[in-house]
mmCIF file with all atom_site columns, C-alpha atoms in Angstrom:
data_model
loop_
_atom_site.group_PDB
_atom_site.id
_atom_site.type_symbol
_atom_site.label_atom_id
_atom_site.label_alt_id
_atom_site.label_comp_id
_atom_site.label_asym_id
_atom_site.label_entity_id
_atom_site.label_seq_id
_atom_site.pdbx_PDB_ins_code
_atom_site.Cartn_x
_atom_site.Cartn_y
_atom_site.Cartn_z
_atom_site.occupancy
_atom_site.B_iso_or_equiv
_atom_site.pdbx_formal_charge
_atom_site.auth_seq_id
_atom_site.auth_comp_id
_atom_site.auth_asym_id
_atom_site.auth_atom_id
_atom_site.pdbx_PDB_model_num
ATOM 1  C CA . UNK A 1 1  ? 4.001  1.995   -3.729 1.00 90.00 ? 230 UNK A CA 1
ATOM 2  C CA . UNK A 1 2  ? 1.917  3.716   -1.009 1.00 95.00 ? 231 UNK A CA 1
ATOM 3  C CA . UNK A 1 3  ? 2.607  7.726   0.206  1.00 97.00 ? 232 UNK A CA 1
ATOM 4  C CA . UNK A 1 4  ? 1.843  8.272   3.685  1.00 97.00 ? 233 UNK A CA 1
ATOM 5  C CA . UNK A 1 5  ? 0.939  11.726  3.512  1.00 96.00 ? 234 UNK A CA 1
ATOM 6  C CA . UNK A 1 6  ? 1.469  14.355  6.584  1.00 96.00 ? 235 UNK A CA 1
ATOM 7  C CA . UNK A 1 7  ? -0.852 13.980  9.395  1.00 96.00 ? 236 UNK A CA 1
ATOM 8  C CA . UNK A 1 8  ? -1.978 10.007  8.400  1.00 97.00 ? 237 UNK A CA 1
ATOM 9  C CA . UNK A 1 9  ? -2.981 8.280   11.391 1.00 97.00 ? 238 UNK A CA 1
ATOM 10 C CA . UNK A 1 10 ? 0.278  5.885   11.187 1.00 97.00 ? 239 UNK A CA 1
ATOM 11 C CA . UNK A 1 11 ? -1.661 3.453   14.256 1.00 97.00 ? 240 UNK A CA 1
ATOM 12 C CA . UNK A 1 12 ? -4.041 3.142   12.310 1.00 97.00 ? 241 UNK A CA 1
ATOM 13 C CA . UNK A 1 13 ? -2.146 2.667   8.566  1.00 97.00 ? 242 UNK A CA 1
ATOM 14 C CA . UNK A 1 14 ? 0.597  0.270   10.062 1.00 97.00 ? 243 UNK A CA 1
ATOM 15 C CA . UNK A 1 15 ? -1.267 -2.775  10.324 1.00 96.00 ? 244 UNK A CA 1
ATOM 16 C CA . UNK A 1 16 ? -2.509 -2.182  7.041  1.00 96.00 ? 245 UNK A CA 1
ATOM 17 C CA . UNK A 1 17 ? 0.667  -1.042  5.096  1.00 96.00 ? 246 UNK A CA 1
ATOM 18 C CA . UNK A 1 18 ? 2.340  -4.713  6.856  1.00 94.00 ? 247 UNK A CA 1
ATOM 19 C CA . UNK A 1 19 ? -0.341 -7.225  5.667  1.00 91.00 ? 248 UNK A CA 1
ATOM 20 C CA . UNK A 1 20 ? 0.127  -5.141  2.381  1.00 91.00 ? 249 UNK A CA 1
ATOM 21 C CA . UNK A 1 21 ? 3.581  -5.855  2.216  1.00 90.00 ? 250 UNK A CA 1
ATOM 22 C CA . UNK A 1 22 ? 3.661  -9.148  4.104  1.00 87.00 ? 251 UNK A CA 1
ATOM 23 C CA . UNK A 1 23 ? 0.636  -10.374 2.078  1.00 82.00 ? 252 UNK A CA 1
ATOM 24 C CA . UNK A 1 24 ? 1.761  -14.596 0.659  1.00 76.00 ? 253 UNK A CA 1
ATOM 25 C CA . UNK A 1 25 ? 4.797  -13.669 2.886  1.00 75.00 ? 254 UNK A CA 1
ATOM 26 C CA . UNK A 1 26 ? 5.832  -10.570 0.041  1.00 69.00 ? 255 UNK A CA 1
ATOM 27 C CA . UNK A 1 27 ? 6.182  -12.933 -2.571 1.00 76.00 ? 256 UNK A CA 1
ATOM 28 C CA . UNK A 1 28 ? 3.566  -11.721 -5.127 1.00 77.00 ? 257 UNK A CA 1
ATOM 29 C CA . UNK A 1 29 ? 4.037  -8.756  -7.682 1.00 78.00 ? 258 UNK A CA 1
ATOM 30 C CA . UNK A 1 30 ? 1.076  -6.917  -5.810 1.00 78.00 ? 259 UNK A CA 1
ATOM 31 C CA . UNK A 1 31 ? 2.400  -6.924  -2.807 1.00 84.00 ? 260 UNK A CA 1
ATOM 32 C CA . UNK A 1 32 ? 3.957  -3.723  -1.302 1.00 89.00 ? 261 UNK A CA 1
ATOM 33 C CA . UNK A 1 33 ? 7.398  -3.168  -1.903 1.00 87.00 ? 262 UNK A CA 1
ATOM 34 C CA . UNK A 1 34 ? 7.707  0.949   -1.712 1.00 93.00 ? 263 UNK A CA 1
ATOM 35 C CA . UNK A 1 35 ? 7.022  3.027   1.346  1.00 96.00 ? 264 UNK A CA 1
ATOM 36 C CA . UNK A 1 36 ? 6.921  6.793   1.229  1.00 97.00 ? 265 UNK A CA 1
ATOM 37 C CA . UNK A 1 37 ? 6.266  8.470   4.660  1.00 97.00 ? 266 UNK A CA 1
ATOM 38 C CA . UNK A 1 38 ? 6.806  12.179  4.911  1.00 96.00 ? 267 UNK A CA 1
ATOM 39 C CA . UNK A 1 39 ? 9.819  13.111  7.758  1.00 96.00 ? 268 UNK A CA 1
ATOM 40 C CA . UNK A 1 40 ? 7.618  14.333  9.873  1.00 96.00 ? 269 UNK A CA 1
ATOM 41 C CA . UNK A 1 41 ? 5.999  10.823  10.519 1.00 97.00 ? 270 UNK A CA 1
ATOM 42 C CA . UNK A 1 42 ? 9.295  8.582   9.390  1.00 96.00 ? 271 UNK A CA 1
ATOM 43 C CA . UNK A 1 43 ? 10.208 7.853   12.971 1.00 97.00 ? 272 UNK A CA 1
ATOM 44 C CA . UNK A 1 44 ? 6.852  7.227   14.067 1.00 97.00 ? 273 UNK A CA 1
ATOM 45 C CA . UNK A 1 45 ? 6.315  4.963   11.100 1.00 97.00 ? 274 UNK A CA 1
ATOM 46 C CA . UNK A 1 46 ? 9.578  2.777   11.524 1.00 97.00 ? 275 UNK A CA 1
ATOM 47 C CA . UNK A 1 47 ? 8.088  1.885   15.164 1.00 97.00 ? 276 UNK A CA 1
ATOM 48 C CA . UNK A 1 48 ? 4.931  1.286   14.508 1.00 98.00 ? 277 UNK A CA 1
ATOM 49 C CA . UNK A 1 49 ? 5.922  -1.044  11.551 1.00 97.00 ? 278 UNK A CA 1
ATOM 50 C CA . UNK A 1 50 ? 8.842  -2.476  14.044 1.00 96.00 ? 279 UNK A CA 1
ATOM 51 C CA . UNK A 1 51 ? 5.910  -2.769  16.477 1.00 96.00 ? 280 UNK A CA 1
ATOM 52 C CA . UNK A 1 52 ? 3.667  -5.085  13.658 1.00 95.00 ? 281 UNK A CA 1
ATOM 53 C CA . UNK A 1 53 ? 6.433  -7.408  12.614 1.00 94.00 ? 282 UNK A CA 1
ATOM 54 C CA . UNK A 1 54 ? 7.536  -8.215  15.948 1.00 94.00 ? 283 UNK A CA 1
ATOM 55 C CA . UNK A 1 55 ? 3.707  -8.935  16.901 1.00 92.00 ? 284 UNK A CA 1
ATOM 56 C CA . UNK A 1 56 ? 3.078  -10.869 13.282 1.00 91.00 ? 285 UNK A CA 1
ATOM 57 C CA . UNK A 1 57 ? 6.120  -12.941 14.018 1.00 87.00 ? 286 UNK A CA 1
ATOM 58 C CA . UNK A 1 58 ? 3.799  -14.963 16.373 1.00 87.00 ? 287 UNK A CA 1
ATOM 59 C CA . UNK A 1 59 ? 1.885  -15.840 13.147 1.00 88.00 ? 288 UNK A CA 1
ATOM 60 C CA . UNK A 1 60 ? 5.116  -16.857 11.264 1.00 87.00 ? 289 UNK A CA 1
ATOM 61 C CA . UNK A 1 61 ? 5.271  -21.290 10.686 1.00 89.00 ? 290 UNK A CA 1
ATOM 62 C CA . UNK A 1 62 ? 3.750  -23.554 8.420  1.00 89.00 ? 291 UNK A CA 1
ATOM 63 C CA . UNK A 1 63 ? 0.862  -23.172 6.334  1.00 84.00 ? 292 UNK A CA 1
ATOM 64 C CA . UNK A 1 64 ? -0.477 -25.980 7.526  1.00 88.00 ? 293 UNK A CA 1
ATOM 65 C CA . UNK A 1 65 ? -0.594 -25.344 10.881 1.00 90.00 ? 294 UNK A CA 1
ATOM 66 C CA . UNK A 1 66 ? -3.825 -23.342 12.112 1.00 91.00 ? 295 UNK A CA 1
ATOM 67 C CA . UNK A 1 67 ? -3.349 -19.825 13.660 1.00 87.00 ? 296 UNK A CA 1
ATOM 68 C CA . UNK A 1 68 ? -0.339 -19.649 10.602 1.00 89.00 ? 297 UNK A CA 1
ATOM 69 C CA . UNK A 1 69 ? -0.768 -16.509 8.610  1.00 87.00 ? 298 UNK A CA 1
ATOM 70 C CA . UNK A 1 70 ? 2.267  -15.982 7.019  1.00 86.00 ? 299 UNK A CA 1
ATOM 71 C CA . UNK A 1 71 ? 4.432  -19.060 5.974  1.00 84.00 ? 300 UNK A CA 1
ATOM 72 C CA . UNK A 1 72 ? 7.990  -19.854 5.060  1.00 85.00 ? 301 UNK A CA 1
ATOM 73 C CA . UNK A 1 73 ? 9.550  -18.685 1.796  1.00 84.00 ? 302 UNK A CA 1
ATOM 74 C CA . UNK A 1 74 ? 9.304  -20.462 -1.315 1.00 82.00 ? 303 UNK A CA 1
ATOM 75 C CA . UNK A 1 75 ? 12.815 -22.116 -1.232 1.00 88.00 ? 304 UNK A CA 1
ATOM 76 C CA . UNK A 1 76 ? 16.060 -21.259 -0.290 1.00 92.00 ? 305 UNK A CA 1
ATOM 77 C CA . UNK A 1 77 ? 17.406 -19.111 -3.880 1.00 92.00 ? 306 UNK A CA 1
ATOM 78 C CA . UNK A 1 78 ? 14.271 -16.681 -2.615 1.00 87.00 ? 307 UNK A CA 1
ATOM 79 C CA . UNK A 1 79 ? 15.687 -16.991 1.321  1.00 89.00 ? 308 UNK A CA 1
ATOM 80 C CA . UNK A 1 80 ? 18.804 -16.074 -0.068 1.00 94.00 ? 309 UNK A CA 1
ATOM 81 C CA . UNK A 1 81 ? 18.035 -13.382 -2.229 1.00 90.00 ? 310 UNK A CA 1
ATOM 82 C CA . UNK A 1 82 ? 15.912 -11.682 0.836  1.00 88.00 ? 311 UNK A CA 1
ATOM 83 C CA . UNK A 1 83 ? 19.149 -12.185 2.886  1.00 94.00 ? 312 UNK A CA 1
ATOM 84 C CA . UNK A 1 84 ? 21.184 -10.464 0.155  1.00 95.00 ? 313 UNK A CA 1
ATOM 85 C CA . UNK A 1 85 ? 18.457 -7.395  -0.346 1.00 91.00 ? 314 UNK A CA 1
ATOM 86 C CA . UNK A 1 86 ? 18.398 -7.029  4.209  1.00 94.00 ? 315 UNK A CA 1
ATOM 87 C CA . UNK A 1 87 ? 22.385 -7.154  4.051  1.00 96.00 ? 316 UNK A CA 1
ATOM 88 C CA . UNK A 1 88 ? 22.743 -4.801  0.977  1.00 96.00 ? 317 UNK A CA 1
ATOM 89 C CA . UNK A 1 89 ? 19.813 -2.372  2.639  1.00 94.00 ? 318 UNK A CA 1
ATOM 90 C CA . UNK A 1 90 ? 22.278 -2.929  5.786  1.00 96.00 ? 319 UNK A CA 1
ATOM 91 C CA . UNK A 1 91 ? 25.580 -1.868  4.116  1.00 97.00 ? 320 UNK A CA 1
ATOM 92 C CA . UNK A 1 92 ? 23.718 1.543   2.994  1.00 97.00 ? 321 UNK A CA 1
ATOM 93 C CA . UNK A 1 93 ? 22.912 2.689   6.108  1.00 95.00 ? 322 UNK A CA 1
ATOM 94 C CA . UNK A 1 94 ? 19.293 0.855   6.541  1.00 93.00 ? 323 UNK A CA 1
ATOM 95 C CA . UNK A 1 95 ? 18.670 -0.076  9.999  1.00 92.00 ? 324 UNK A CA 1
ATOM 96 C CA . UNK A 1 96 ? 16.719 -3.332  10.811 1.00 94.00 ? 325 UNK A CA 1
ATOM 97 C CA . UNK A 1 97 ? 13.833 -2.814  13.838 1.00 94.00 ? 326 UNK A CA 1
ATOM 98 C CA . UNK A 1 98 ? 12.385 -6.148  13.648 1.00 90.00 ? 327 UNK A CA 1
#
């Protein structure tokens, strides 16, 4: 997991939390899969990290392709399980920003 702490520079932590999380497209056991931001920065954090994917998403396609930094997941049982996790997050009250 990773603790944003009060008073973090969230600018600057954003791009760095994403490619921690996004890093092989989240599909590795190191890759980020708890955020804890203190309130007083939550909002702020949920843009910035809004902000990040919807920029990265420009980077999104095949491997193969140059200027491709994050690629397409590893089959469709992972697709679907990623589906069922955003639709799950959904029915509790998550909202999706990106």
């Amino acid at each position: 997991p990773a603790i944003v702490l009060p008073g973090s520079d969230v600018a600057a932590l954003a791009p760095q939390l994403f490619q921690k999380a996004m890093f092989n497209t989240g599909q590795v056991c190191v890759a980020l899969k708890r955020l804890y931001v203190h309130a007083s920065q939550y909002e702020e954090m949920v843009a910035a990290l809004g902000a990040e994917a919807r920029e990265k998403v420009q980077q999104l396609g095949d491997g193969l392709t140059p200027g491709t930094v994050y690629g397409p997941l590893n089959n469709a049982m992972q697709r679907d399980r990623v589906e069922e996790l955003v639709e799950d997050a959904r029915a509790d009250g998550a909202r999706v920003v990106a």
